[in-house]
Coordinates of C-alpha atoms in Angstrom, one line a residue:
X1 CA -3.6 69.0 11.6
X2 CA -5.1 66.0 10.3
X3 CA -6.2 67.2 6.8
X4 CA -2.5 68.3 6.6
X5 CA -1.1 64.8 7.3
X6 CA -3.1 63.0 5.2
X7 CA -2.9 65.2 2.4
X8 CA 0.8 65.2 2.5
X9 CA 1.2 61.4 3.0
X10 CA 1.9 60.5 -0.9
X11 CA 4.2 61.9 -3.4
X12 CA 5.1 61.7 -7.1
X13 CA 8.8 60.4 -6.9
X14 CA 9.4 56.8 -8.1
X15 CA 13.4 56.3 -6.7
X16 CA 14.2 54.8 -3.5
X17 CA 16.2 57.7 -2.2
X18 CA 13.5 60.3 -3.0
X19 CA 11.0 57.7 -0.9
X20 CA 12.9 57.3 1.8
X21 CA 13.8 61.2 2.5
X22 CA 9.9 61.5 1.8
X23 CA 8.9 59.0 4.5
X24 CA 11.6 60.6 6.9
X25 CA 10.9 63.4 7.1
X26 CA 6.9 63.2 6.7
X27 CA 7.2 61.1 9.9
X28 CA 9.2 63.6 11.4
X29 CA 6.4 66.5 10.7
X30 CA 3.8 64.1 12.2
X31 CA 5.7 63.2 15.4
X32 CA 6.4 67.4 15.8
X33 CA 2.4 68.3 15.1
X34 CA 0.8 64.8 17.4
X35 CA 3.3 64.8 19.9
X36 CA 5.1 68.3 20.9
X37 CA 2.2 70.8 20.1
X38 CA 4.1 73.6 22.4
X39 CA 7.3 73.5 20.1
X40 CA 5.0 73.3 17.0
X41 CA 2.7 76.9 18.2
X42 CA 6.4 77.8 19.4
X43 CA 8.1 78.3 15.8
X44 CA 4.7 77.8 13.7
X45 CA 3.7 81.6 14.9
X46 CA 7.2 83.6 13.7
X47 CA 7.2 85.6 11.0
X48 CA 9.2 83.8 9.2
X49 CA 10.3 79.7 9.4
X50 CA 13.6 79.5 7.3
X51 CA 16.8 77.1 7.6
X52 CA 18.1 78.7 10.7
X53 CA 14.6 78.5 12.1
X54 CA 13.9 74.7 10.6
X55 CA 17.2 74.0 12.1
X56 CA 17.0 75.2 15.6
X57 CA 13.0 73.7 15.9
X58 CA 15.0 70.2 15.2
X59 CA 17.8 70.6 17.5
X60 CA 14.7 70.9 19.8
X61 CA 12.3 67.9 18.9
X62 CA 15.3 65.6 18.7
X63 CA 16.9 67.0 21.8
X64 CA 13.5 65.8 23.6
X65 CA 14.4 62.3 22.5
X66 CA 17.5 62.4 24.6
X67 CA 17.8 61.4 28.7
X68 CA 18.1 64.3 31.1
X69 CA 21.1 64.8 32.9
X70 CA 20.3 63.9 36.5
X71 CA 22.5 66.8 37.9
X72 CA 23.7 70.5 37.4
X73 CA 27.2 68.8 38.3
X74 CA 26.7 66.4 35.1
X75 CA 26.5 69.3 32.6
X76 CA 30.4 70.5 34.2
X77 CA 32.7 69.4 31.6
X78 CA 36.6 69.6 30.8
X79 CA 37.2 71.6 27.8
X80 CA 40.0 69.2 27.1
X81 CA 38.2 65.5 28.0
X82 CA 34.7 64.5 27.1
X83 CA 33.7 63.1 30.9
X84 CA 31.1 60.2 30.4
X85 CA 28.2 61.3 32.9
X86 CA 24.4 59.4 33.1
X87 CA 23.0 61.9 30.4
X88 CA 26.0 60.7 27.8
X89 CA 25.3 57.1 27.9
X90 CA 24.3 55.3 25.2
X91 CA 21.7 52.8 25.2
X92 CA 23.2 49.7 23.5
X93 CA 21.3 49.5 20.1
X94 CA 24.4 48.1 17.7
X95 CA 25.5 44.4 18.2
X96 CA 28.7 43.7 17.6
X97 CA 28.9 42.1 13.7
X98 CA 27.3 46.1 13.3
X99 CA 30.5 47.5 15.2
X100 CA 32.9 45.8 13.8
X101 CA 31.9 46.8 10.0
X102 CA 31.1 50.8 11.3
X103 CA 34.7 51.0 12.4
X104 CA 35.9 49.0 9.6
X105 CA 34.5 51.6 7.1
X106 CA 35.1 54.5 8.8
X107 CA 39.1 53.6 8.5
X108 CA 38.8 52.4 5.0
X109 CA 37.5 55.7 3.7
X110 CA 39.3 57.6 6.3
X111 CA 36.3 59.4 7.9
X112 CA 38.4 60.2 11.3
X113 CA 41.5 61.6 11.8
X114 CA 42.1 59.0 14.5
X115 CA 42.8 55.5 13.4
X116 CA 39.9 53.7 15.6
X117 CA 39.9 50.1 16.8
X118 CA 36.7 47.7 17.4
X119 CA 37.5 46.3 20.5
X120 CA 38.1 49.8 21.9
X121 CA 34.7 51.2 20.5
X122 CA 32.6 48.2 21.1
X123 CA 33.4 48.3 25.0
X124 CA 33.1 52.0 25.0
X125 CA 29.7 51.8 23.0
X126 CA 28.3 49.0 25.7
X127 CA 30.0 51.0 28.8
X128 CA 28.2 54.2 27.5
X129 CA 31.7 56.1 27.4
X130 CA 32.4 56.9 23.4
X131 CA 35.4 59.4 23.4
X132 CA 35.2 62.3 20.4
X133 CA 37.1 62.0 17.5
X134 CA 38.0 64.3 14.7
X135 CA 36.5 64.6 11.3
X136 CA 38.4 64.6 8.5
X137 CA 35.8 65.6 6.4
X138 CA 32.6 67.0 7.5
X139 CA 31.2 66.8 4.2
X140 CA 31.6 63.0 3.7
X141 CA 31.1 62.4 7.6
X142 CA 27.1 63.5 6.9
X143 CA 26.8 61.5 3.9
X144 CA 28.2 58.4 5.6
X145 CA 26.3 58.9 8.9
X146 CA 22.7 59.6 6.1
X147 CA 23.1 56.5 5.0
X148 CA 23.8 54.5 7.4
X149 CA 20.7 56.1 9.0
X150 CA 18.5 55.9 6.2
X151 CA 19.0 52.2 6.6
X152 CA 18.2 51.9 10.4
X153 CA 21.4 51.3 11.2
X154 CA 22.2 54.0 13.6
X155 CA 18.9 56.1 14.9
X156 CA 17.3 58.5 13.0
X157 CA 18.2 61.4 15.4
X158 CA 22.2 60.5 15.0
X159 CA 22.8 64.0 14.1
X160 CA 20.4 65.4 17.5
X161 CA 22.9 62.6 19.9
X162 CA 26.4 63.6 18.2
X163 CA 25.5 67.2 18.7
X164 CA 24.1 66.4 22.7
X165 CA 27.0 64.4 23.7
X166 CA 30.0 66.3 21.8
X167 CA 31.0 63.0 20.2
X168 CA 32.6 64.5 17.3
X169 CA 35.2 67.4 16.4
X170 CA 34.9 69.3 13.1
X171 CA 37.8 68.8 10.4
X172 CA 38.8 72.2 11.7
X173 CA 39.6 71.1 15.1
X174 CA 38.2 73.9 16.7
X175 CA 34.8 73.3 17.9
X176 CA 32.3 70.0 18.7
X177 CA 29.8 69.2 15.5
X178 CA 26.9 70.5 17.0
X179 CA 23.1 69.6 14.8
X180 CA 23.3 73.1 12.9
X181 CA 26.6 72.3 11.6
X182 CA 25.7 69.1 10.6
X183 CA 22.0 69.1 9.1
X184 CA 23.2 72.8 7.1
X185 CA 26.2 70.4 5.7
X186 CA 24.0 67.4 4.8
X187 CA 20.9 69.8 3.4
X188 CA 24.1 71.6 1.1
X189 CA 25.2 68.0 0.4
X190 CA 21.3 67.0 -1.2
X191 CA 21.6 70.1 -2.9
X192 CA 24.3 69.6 -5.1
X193 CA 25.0 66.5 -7.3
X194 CA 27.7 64.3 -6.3
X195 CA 31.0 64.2 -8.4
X196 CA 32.7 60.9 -9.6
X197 CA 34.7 61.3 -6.1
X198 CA 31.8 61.1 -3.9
X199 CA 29.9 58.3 -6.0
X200 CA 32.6 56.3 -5.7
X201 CA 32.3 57.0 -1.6
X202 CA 28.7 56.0 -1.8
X203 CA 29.5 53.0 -3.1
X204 CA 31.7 51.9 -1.0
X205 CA 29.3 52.7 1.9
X206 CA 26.3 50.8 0.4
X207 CA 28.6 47.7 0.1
X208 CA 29.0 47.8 4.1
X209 CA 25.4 48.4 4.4
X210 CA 24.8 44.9 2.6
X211 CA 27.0 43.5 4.5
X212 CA 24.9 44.6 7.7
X213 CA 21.9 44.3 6.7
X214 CA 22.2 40.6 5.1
X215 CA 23.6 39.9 8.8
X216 CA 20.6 41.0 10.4
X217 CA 18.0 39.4 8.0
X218 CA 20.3 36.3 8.5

């Protein structure tokens, strides 16, 4: 295990993004093999270890991250209302200057088919009670919520606690994102290169992300 890690720390890449997928995910392969050995020996002994595979072993290891629900009555939802219940709160990591500019660019781009309002989702956010909203685009939704995550802005496991707490509803409006839906979209995403449509996007999303992060150095 630990000639692996240390053989694999290093890579030939010299951009940014190539760096920081590098350092993501190498930390995320070192976390799996130090810290959850039975769910390592678990997948690490199939036959085979593809996307599907890759995909459910992460729904796993992030899922491990999340709180427990404290009761079997907890995990009884309404298939029309996401009920808030100990296991769905969120512990408060976003200050509100963060908020304020999230909401802001997801209703300038138009990520959510729901117009959304900072007051409502900053005491919902603190309160632990986030109501789902729609996607208008699943496609863009990933790229937005990689960035932002890429920068520390929202946690790493974003995709394991939207999936957990059914916080958002695919542009199809039939089902809750769960983590297959969205790291399959985001790994088809980094697999194909981004049109004059989505760089413009990007851009738009790394000008909020300055505006964050000079706020936090600041």
């Amino acid at each position: 295990m630990l000639d692996f890690i240390h053989s694999t720390r290093y890579h030939d890449a010299t951009d940014a993004w190539s760096k920081n997928e590098h350092q993501k995910n190498y930390y995320t392969v070192v976390a799996l093999l130090r810290e959850h050995e039975e769910l390592a020996h678990k997948y690490f002994v199939r036959p085979t270890l593809g996307k599907v595979e890759i995909s459910l072993l992460l729904d796993e290891f992030y899922a491990a991250d999340l709180p427990q629900r404290e009761s079997a009555s907890a995990c009884k939802e309404s298939p029309n209302r996401h009920v808030a219940s100990p296991g769905n709160i969120i512990k408060p990591l976003l200050d509100r200057h963060t908020i304020d500019l999230i909401v802001q660019l997801a209703n300038e781009v138009n990520l959510f088919k729901e117009q959304m309002n900072a007051d409502d989702v900053a005491s919902r956010y603190m309160a632990g009670t986030l109501q789902p909203v729609t996607s208008r685009n699943n496609t863009r939704l990933v790229i937005l919520l990689d960035k932002l995550a890429m920068y520390e802005i929202i946690p790493y496991n974003w995709q394991a606690i939207i999936s957990k707490r059914k916080l958002i509803i695919s542009s199809s409006g039939r089902k809750f994102l769960n983590q297959h839906d969205l790291s399959s979209t985001l790994n088809r995403v980094k697999d194909t290169q981004p049109g004059l449509s989505e760089k413009k996007f990007m851009s738009v999303i790394d000008g909020y992300i300055e505006r964050i992060k000079s706020r936090k150095v600041n």
